[in-house]
């Protein structure tokens, strides 16, 4: 499905290949069939808040059937790669920063989570697994004397924006000082310079779930294990990435894990 998403969204229509197009359309149909099966088998006596809230929105004409299906599909398949890669980046950063790891461990033992929260934020800033935000102009517009035609694809480069020193003190370094004592939530972030989950009505629907999942998993790992970067594995700063479902490392990375 992700390959189909990438194919239809990023590839100009004049370069479509008939066989590849049919293959991607088939995969989309198969997943849509799964979504329809979930809806048909739902237990009306079971308080499934997510699906029921979508059905209520559909009945009230707040969303379309296609939009409802897309929300269910995203809950089924989205988030695994993005969360796991972000946690890998954070653990890799910790493996070379003994003082930061000790500080994090001490705070977690005291049921304090500030360093954990900031560490995950800094990981998403320094190496955003979603490196771009893509939107389509719904109307003709002019921005900074640049004419934007309706249906123009607009790509926001998060990798570049997240590294700008005008927004982050040490933009090209992994350092928690970049996110400490800052409210980077979308509602208070006037310049919208930290957008790992996107922004607006189309921001990541699972952002809070992903945040909680990563915090719980990292807490359990750090309380029970220590991590050291293995020989031959590049540091977080040296690590090269490539575009895939999420912005993935180009080569495997290994760490030595020792029980505390």
PDB file of C-alpha atoms in Angstrom:
ATOM      1  CA  UNK A   1       0.000   0.000   0.000  1.00  0.00           C
ATOM      2  CA  UNK A   2       2.776   2.455   0.866  1.00  0.00           C
ATOM      3  CA  UNK A   3       4.462   1.781  -2.455  1.00  0.00           C
ATOM      4  CA  UNK A   4       1.139   2.487  -4.160  1.00  0.00           C
ATOM      5  CA  UNK A   5       0.777   5.713  -2.179  1.00  0.00           C
ATOM      6  CA  UNK A   6       4.264   6.778  -3.222  1.00  0.00           C
ATOM      7  CA  UNK A   7       3.639   5.757  -6.844  1.00  0.00           C
ATOM      8  CA  UNK A   8       0.388   7.662  -7.373  1.00  0.00           C
ATOM      9  CA  UNK A   9       1.337  10.691  -5.278  1.00  0.00           C
ATOM     10  CA  UNK A  10       4.878  11.350  -6.455  1.00  0.00           C
ATOM     11  CA  UNK A  11       5.076   9.964  -9.973  1.00  0.00           C
ATOM     12  CA  UNK A  12       3.882  12.175 -12.859  1.00  0.00           C
ATOM     13  CA  UNK A  13       0.998  10.512 -14.697  1.00  0.00           C
ATOM     14  CA  UNK A  14       2.878  10.556 -18.011  1.00  0.00           C
ATOM     15  CA  UNK A  15       5.357   8.075 -16.518  1.00  0.00           C
ATOM     16  CA  UNK A  16       2.745   5.565 -15.345  1.00  0.00           C
ATOM     17  CA  UNK A  17       3.352   1.983 -16.416  1.00  0.00           C
ATOM     18  CA  UNK A  18       0.192  -0.045 -17.091  1.00  0.00           C
ATOM     19  CA  UNK A  19       1.369  -3.215 -15.341  1.00  0.00           C
ATOM     20  CA  UNK A  20       2.700  -1.334 -12.309  1.00  0.00           C
ATOM     21  CA  UNK A  21      -0.451   0.780 -12.115  1.00  0.00           C
ATOM     22  CA  UNK A  22      -2.647  -2.334 -12.143  1.00  0.00           C
ATOM     23  CA  UNK A  23      -0.498  -3.956  -9.440  1.00  0.00           C
ATOM     24  CA  UNK A  24      -0.817  -0.951  -7.131  1.00  0.00           C
ATOM     25  CA  UNK A  25      -4.553  -0.605  -7.773  1.00  0.00           C
ATOM     26  CA  UNK A  26      -4.967  -4.277  -6.852  1.00  0.00           C
ATOM     27  CA  UNK A  27      -3.149  -3.799  -3.530  1.00  0.00           C
ATOM     28  CA  UNK A  28      -5.323  -0.777  -2.721  1.00  0.00           C
ATOM     29  CA  UNK A  29      -8.480  -2.781  -3.456  1.00  0.00           C
ATOM     30  CA  UNK A  30      -7.327  -5.627  -1.203  1.00  0.00           C
ATOM     31  CA  UNK A  31      -6.801  -3.268   1.718  1.00  0.00           C
ATOM     32  CA  UNK A  32     -10.108  -1.522   1.115  1.00  0.00           C
ATOM     33  CA  UNK A  33     -11.782  -4.939   1.187  1.00  0.00           C
ATOM     34  CA  UNK A  34     -10.216  -5.547   4.620  1.00  0.00           C
ATOM     35  CA  UNK A  35     -11.568  -2.211   5.875  1.00  0.00           C
ATOM     36  CA  UNK A  36     -15.060  -3.022   4.593  1.00  0.00           C
ATOM     37  CA  UNK A  37     -14.878  -6.421   6.286  1.00  0.00           C
ATOM     38  CA  UNK A  38     -13.978  -4.771   9.599  1.00  0.00           C
ATOM     39  CA  UNK A  39     -16.986  -2.486   9.278  1.00  0.00           C
ATOM     40  CA  UNK A  40     -19.343  -5.327   8.360  1.00  0.00           C
ATOM     41  CA  UNK A  41     -18.231  -7.482  11.321  1.00  0.00           C
ATOM     42  CA  UNK A  42     -18.202  -4.785  13.979  1.00  0.00           C
ATOM     43  CA  UNK A  43     -19.992  -5.693  17.199  1.00  0.00           C
ATOM     44  CA  UNK A  44     -22.740  -3.144  17.781  1.00  0.00           C
ATOM     45  CA  UNK A  45     -22.725  -4.018  21.498  1.00  0.00           C
ATOM     46  CA  UNK A  46     -19.004  -3.360  21.791  1.00  0.00           C
ATOM     47  CA  UNK A  47     -18.134   0.229  22.613  1.00  0.00           C
ATOM     48  CA  UNK A  48     -15.563   0.749  19.852  1.00  0.00           C
ATOM     49  CA  UNK A  49     -15.091   4.482  20.240  1.00  0.00           C
ATOM     50  CA  UNK A  50     -12.932   4.948  17.162  1.00  0.00           C
ATOM     51  CA  UNK A  51     -15.195   3.246  14.617  1.00  0.00           C
ATOM     52  CA  UNK A  52     -18.391   4.503  16.255  1.00  0.00           C
ATOM     53  CA  UNK A  53     -17.136   8.089  16.211  1.00  0.00           C
ATOM     54  CA  UNK A  54     -16.314   7.733  12.516  1.00  0.00           C
ATOM     55  CA  UNK A  55     -19.757   6.292  11.771  1.00  0.00           C
ATOM     56  CA  UNK A  56     -21.403   9.140  13.678  1.00  0.00           C
ATOM     57  CA  UNK A  57     -19.373  11.651  11.675  1.00  0.00           C
ATOM     58  CA  UNK A  58     -20.393   9.872   8.467  1.00  0.00           C
ATOM     59  CA  UNK A  59     -24.079   9.873   9.422  1.00  0.00           C
ATOM     60  CA  UNK A  60     -23.856  13.582  10.256  1.00  0.00           C
ATOM     61  CA  UNK A  61     -22.221  14.226   6.866  1.00  0.00           C
ATOM     62  CA  UNK A  62     -19.042  15.528   8.516  1.00  0.00           C
ATOM     63  CA  UNK A  63     -16.897  13.103   6.516  1.00  0.00           C
ATOM     64  CA  UNK A  64     -17.320  11.008   3.385  1.00  0.00           C
ATOM     65  CA  UNK A  65     -17.271   7.203   3.178  1.00  0.00           C
ATOM     66  CA  UNK A  66     -13.846   7.394   1.509  1.00  0.00           C
ATOM     67  CA  UNK A  67     -12.472   9.569   4.332  1.00  0.00           C
ATOM     68  CA  UNK A  68     -13.821   7.165   6.956  1.00  0.00           C
ATOM     69  CA  UNK A  69     -12.205   4.196   5.213  1.00  0.00           C
ATOM     70  CA  UNK A  70      -8.899   6.070   5.005  1.00  0.00           C
ATOM     71  CA  UNK A  71      -8.926   6.757   8.767  1.00  0.00           C
ATOM     72  CA  UNK A  72      -9.506   3.065   9.526  1.00  0.00           C
ATOM     73  CA  UNK A  73      -6.795   2.046   7.071  1.00  0.00           C
ATOM     74  CA  UNK A  74      -4.281   4.395   8.692  1.00  0.00           C
ATOM     75  CA  UNK A  75      -4.990   2.905  12.111  1.00  0.00           C
ATOM     76  CA  UNK A  76      -4.354  -0.576  10.679  1.00  0.00           C
ATOM     77  CA  UNK A  77      -1.010  -0.019   8.965  1.00  0.00           C
ATOM     78  CA  UNK A  78       0.499   3.344   9.889  1.00  0.00           C
ATOM     79  CA  UNK A  79       2.981   4.229  12.588  1.00  0.00           C
ATOM     80  CA  UNK A  80       5.065   1.077  13.047  1.00  0.00           C
ATOM     81  CA  UNK A  81       8.043   2.071  10.908  1.00  0.00           C
ATOM     82  CA  UNK A  82       8.016   5.715  11.969  1.00  0.00           C
ATOM     83  CA  UNK A  83       7.940   4.945  15.700  1.00  0.00           C
ATOM     84  CA  UNK A  84      10.523   2.143  15.565  1.00  0.00           C
ATOM     85  CA  UNK A  85      12.984   4.197  13.504  1.00  0.00           C
ATOM     86  CA  UNK A  86      12.613   7.209  15.821  1.00  0.00           C
ATOM     87  CA  UNK A  87      13.320   5.011  18.853  1.00  0.00           C
ATOM     88  CA  UNK A  88      16.364   3.550  17.103  1.00  0.00           C
ATOM     89  CA  UNK A  89      17.705   7.063  16.484  1.00  0.00           C
ATOM     90  CA  UNK A  90      17.230   7.995  20.145  1.00  0.00           C
ATOM     91  CA  UNK A  91      18.891   4.818  21.431  1.00  0.00           C
ATOM     92  CA  UNK A  92      21.766   5.306  19.001  1.00  0.00           C
ATOM     93  CA  UNK A  93      22.224   8.859  20.289  1.00  0.00           C
ATOM     94  CA  UNK A  94      22.204   7.601  23.897  1.00  0.00           C
ATOM     95  CA  UNK A  95      24.756   4.878  23.111  1.00  0.00           C
ATOM     96  CA  UNK A  96      27.403   7.570  22.534  1.00  0.00           C
ATOM     97  CA  UNK A  97      26.304   9.899  25.343  1.00  0.00           C
ATOM     98  CA  UNK A  98      26.933   8.291  28.734  1.00  0.00           C
ATOM     99  CA  UNK A  99      26.037  11.403  30.729  1.00  0.00           C
ATOM    100  CA  UNK A 100      22.717  11.779  28.938  1.00  0.00           C
ATOM    101  CA  UNK A 101      21.902   8.095  29.448  1.00  0.00           C
ATOM    102  CA  UNK A 102      22.704   8.326  33.173  1.00  0.00           C
ATOM    103  CA  UNK A 103      20.596  11.464  33.516  1.00  0.00           C
ATOM    104  CA  UNK A 104      17.694   9.767  31.750  1.00  0.00           C
ATOM    105  CA  UNK A 105      18.019   6.636  33.902  1.00  0.00           C
ATOM    106  CA  UNK A 106      18.046   8.652  37.137  1.00  0.00           C
ATOM    107  CA  UNK A 107      14.967  10.640  36.104  1.00  0.00           C
ATOM    108  CA  UNK A 108      13.041   7.524  35.098  1.00  0.00           C
ATOM    109  CA  UNK A 109      13.780   5.918  38.479  1.00  0.00           C
ATOM    110  CA  UNK A 110      12.347   9.077  40.068  1.00  0.00           C
ATOM    111  CA  UNK A 111       9.270   8.919  37.798  1.00  0.00           C
ATOM    112  CA  UNK A 112      10.368  12.058  35.964  1.00  0.00           C
ATOM    113  CA  UNK A 113      10.054  12.173  32.184  1.00  0.00           C
ATOM    114  CA  UNK A 114      11.399  15.529  30.998  1.00  0.00           C
ATOM    115  CA  UNK A 115      14.618  14.163  29.487  1.00  0.00           C
ATOM    116  CA  UNK A 116      12.709  11.290  27.876  1.00  0.00           C
ATOM    117  CA  UNK A 117      10.229  13.693  26.290  1.00  0.00           C
ATOM    118  CA  UNK A 118      12.963  16.072  25.133  1.00  0.00           C
ATOM    119  CA  UNK A 119      15.101  13.213  23.832  1.00  0.00           C
ATOM    120  CA  UNK A 120      12.336  11.897  21.603  1.00  0.00           C
ATOM    121  CA  UNK A 121      11.555  15.429  20.416  1.00  0.00           C
ATOM    122  CA  UNK A 122      15.195  16.011  19.546  1.00  0.00           C
ATOM    123  CA  UNK A 123      15.350  12.682  17.708  1.00  0.00           C
ATOM    124  CA  UNK A 124      12.343  13.686  15.603  1.00  0.00           C
ATOM    125  CA  UNK A 125      13.863  17.103  14.960  1.00  0.00           C
ATOM    126  CA  UNK A 126      17.354  15.898  14.080  1.00  0.00           C
ATOM    127  CA  UNK A 127      16.267  12.946  11.917  1.00  0.00           C
ATOM    128  CA  UNK A 128      12.570  13.314  11.026  1.00  0.00           C
ATOM    129  CA  UNK A 129      11.314   9.983   9.724  1.00  0.00           C
ATOM    130  CA  UNK A 130       8.781  11.869   7.640  1.00  0.00           C
ATOM    131  CA  UNK A 131      11.191  14.266   5.884  1.00  0.00           C
ATOM    132  CA  UNK A 132       8.577  16.231   3.962  1.00  0.00           C
ATOM    133  CA  UNK A 133       4.980  17.419   4.241  1.00  0.00           C
ATOM    134  CA  UNK A 134       3.007  17.310   1.004  1.00  0.00           C
ATOM    135  CA  UNK A 135      -0.082  19.363   0.319  1.00  0.00           C
ATOM    136  CA  UNK A 136      -2.131  20.367  -2.711  1.00  0.00           C
ATOM    137  CA  UNK A 137      -3.315  23.954  -3.219  1.00  0.00           C
ATOM    138  CA  UNK A 138      -7.118  24.062  -3.189  1.00  0.00           C
ATOM    139  CA  UNK A 139      -7.268  27.565  -4.685  1.00  0.00           C
ATOM    140  CA  UNK A 140      -5.104  29.974  -6.652  1.00  0.00           C
ATOM    141  CA  UNK A 141      -2.945  31.964  -4.242  1.00  0.00           C
ATOM    142  CA  UNK A 142       0.010  34.355  -4.015  1.00  0.00           C
ATOM    143  CA  UNK A 143       2.648  33.907  -1.297  1.00  0.00           C
ATOM    144  CA  UNK A 144       5.678  36.232  -1.113  1.00  0.00           C
ATOM    145  CA  UNK A 145       4.970  37.344  -4.674  1.00  0.00           C
ATOM    146  CA  UNK A 146       5.007  33.724  -5.857  1.00  0.00           C
ATOM    147  CA  UNK A 147       1.934  32.661  -7.807  1.00  0.00           C
ATOM    148  CA  UNK A 148       0.554  29.291  -6.725  1.00  0.00           C
ATOM    149  CA  UNK A 149      -2.010  27.750  -9.042  1.00  0.00           C
ATOM    150  CA  UNK A 150      -4.877  25.600  -7.840  1.00  0.00           C
ATOM    151  CA  UNK A 151      -3.944  21.878  -7.577  1.00  0.00           C
ATOM    152  CA  UNK A 152      -0.220  22.677  -7.381  1.00  0.00           C
ATOM    153  CA  UNK A 153       1.656  20.132  -5.245  1.00  0.00           C
ATOM    154  CA  UNK A 154       3.488  21.851  -2.376  1.00  0.00           C
ATOM    155  CA  UNK A 155       6.352  20.103  -0.574  1.00  0.00           C
ATOM    156  CA  UNK A 156       7.672  21.383   2.777  1.00  0.00           C
ATOM    157  CA  UNK A 157      11.242  20.265   3.503  1.00  0.00           C
ATOM    158  CA  UNK A 158      11.279  19.349   7.204  1.00  0.00           C
ATOM    159  CA  UNK A 159      14.882  18.117   7.138  1.00  0.00           C
ATOM    160  CA  UNK A 160      16.117  21.575   6.190  1.00  0.00           C
ATOM    161  CA  UNK A 161      13.679  23.499   8.388  1.00  0.00           C
ATOM    162  CA  UNK A 162      14.461  21.419  11.488  1.00  0.00           C
ATOM    163  CA  UNK A 163      18.191  22.185  11.128  1.00  0.00           C
ATOM    164  CA  UNK A 164      17.995  25.982  10.807  1.00  0.00           C
ATOM    165  CA  UNK A 165      20.034  27.754  13.508  1.00  0.00           C
ATOM    166  CA  UNK A 166      17.618  30.673  13.458  1.00  0.00           C
ATOM    167  CA  UNK A 167      15.068  28.349  15.060  1.00  0.00           C
ATOM    168  CA  UNK A 168      17.289  25.885  16.933  1.00  0.00           C
ATOM    169  CA  UNK A 169      20.459  26.914  18.747  1.00  0.00           C
ATOM    170  CA  UNK A 170      22.573  23.965  17.563  1.00  0.00           C
ATOM    171  CA  UNK A 171      20.555  22.962  14.542  1.00  0.00           C
ATOM    172  CA  UNK A 172      23.115  20.599  13.004  1.00  0.00           C
ATOM    173  CA  UNK A 173      23.859  18.769  16.251  1.00  0.00           C
ATOM    174  CA  UNK A 174      21.860  16.296  18.318  1.00  0.00           C
ATOM    175  CA  UNK A 175      21.569  18.232  21.560  1.00  0.00           C
ATOM    176  CA  UNK A 176      18.599  18.510  23.892  1.00  0.00           C
ATOM    177  CA  UNK A 177      19.277  22.229  24.267  1.00  0.00           C
ATOM    178  CA  UNK A 178      17.503  22.598  20.921  1.00  0.00           C
ATOM    179  CA  UNK A 179      14.143  21.614  22.404  1.00  0.00           C
ATOM    180  CA  UNK A 180      14.514  22.305  26.134  1.00  0.00           C
ATOM    181  CA  UNK A 181      12.308  25.004  27.649  1.00  0.00           C
ATOM    182  CA  UNK A 182      10.384  25.371  24.399  1.00  0.00           C
ATOM    183  CA  UNK A 183       6.702  24.802  23.752  1.00  0.00           C
ATOM    184  CA  UNK A 184       6.874  23.189  20.328  1.00  0.00           C
ATOM    185  CA  UNK A 185       3.253  22.068  20.180  1.00  0.00           C
ATOM    186  CA  UNK A 186       1.470  23.136  17.024  1.00  0.00           C
ATOM    187  CA  UNK A 187      -1.029  25.278  18.919  1.00  0.00           C
ATOM    188  CA  UNK A 188       1.670  27.444  20.504  1.00  0.00           C
ATOM    189  CA  UNK A 189       4.408  27.132  17.918  1.00  0.00           C
ATOM    190  CA  UNK A 190       3.785  30.416  16.108  1.00  0.00           C
ATOM    191  CA  UNK A 191       6.425  29.877  13.444  1.00  0.00           C
ATOM    192  CA  UNK A 192       5.499  26.205  12.940  1.00  0.00           C
ATOM    193  CA  UNK A 193       9.147  25.159  12.733  1.00  0.00           C
ATOM    194  CA  UNK A 194       8.861  21.749  14.456  1.00  0.00           C
ATOM    195  CA  UNK A 195       6.437  19.555  12.537  1.00  0.00           C
ATOM    196  CA  UNK A 196       7.377  15.856  12.814  1.00  0.00           C
ATOM    197  CA  UNK A 197       3.698  14.889  12.796  1.00  0.00           C
ATOM    198  CA  UNK A 198       2.604  17.404  10.180  1.00  0.00           C
ATOM    199  CA  UNK A 199       0.165  20.212  10.859  1.00  0.00           C
ATOM    200  CA  UNK A 200      -3.489  21.106  10.452  1.00  0.00           C
ATOM    201  CA  UNK A 201      -6.474  18.837   9.712  1.00  0.00           C
ATOM    202  CA  UNK A 202      -4.222  16.354   7.893  1.00  0.00           C
ATOM    203  CA  UNK A 203      -1.591  15.988  10.613  1.00  0.00           C
ATOM    204  CA  UNK A 204      -0.763  12.470  11.829  1.00  0.00           C
ATOM    205  CA  UNK A 205      -3.955  10.987  13.267  1.00  0.00           C
ATOM    206  CA  UNK A 206      -1.942   8.788  15.645  1.00  0.00           C
ATOM    207  CA  UNK A 207       0.492  11.384  16.995  1.00  0.00           C
ATOM    208  CA  UNK A 208      -0.540  11.020  20.650  1.00  0.00           C
ATOM    209  CA  UNK A 209      -0.649   7.223  20.428  1.00  0.00           C
ATOM    210  CA  UNK A 210       2.839   7.198  18.868  1.00  0.00           C
ATOM    211  CA  UNK A 211       4.173   9.554  21.549  1.00  0.00           C
ATOM    212  CA  UNK A 212       2.844   7.406  24.394  1.00  0.00           C
ATOM    213  CA  UNK A 213       4.042   4.168  22.779  1.00  0.00           C
ATOM    214  CA  UNK A 214       7.575   5.475  22.295  1.00  0.00           C
ATOM    215  CA  UNK A 215       7.790   6.853  25.829  1.00  0.00           C
ATOM    216  CA  UNK A 216       6.613   3.575  27.384  1.00  0.00           C
ATOM    217  CA  UNK A 217       8.948   1.402  25.287  1.00  0.00           C
ATOM    218  CA  UNK A 218      12.024   3.599  25.808  1.00  0.00           C
ATOM    219  CA  UNK A 219      11.336   3.801  29.555  1.00  0.00           C
ATOM    220  CA  UNK A 220      11.178   0.003  29.868  1.00  0.00           C
ATOM    221  CA  UNK A 221      14.321  -0.461  27.786  1.00  0.00           C
ATOM    222  CA  UNK A 222      16.446   2.109  29.642  1.00  0.00           C
ATOM    223  CA  UNK A 223      15.368   0.902  33.083  1.00  0.00           C
ATOM    224  CA  UNK A 224      16.425  -2.643  32.228  1.00  0.00           C
ATOM    225  CA  UNK A 225      19.238  -2.380  29.680  1.00  0.00           C
ATOM    226  CA  UNK A 226      22.209  -0.257  28.682  1.00  0.00           C
ATOM    227  CA  UNK A 227      23.093   0.359  25.028  1.00  0.00           C
ATOM    228  CA  UNK A 228      26.493   0.783  23.371  1.00  0.00           C
ATOM    229  CA  UNK A 229      27.092   1.373  19.681  1.00  0.00           C
ATOM    230  CA  UNK A 230      28.752  -1.634  18.065  1.00  0.00           C
ATOM    231  CA  UNK A 231      31.987  -1.321  16.105  1.00  0.00           C
ATOM    232  CA  UNK A 232      31.286  -0.509  12.490  1.00  0.00           C
ATOM    233  CA  UNK A 233      27.941   1.144  13.193  1.00  0.00           C
ATOM    234  CA  UNK A 234      27.896   4.823  12.316  1.00  0.00           C
ATOM    235  CA  UNK A 235      27.039   7.492  14.868  1.00  0.00           C
ATOM    236  CA  UNK A 236      23.692   9.230  14.598  1.00  0.00           C
ATOM    237  CA  UNK A 237      25.408  12.235  13.016  1.00  0.00           C
ATOM    238  CA  UNK A 238      27.191  10.049  10.437  1.00  0.00           C
ATOM    239  CA  UNK A 239      24.152   7.939   9.623  1.00  0.00           C
ATOM    240  CA  UNK A 240      22.851   8.312   6.069  1.00  0.00           C
ATOM    241  CA  UNK A 241      19.171   7.828   5.313  1.00  0.00           C
ATOM    242  CA  UNK A 242      17.028   7.011   2.309  1.00  0.00           C
ATOM    243  CA  UNK A 243      13.415   7.587   1.401  1.00  0.00           C
ATOM    244  CA  UNK A 244      11.161   4.595   2.072  1.00  0.00           C
ATOM    245  CA  UNK A 245       7.927   4.130   4.004  1.00  0.00           C
ATOM    246  CA  UNK A 246       9.782   6.193   6.560  1.00  0.00           C
ATOM    247  CA  UNK A 247      13.172   7.871   6.253  1.00  0.00           C
ATOM    248  CA  UNK A 248      15.267   4.773   6.899  1.00  0.00           C
ATOM    249  CA  UNK A 249      19.007   4.257   7.528  1.00  0.00           C
ATOM    250  CA  UNK A 250      20.834   3.192   4.373  1.00  0.00           C
ATOM    251  CA  UNK A 251      22.765   0.498   6.289  1.00  0.00           C
ATOM    252  CA  UNK A 252      21.950  -1.677   9.312  1.00  0.00           C
ATOM    253  CA  UNK A 253      22.944  -0.335  12.706  1.00  0.00           C
ATOM    254  CA  UNK A 254      23.896  -2.526  15.656  1.00  0.00           C
ATOM    255  CA  UNK A 255      24.144  -1.905  19.378  1.00  0.00           C
ATOM    256  CA  UNK A 256      25.487  -3.992  22.243  1.00  0.00           C
ATOM    257  CA  UNK A 257      22.752  -4.492  24.826  1.00  0.00           C
ATOM    258  CA  UNK A 258      23.601  -5.332  28.434  1.00  0.00           C
ATOM    259  CA  UNK A 259      21.135  -6.052  31.195  1.00  0.00           C
ATOM    260  CA  UNK A 260      21.434  -3.686  34.148  1.00  0.00           C
TER     261      UNK A 260
END
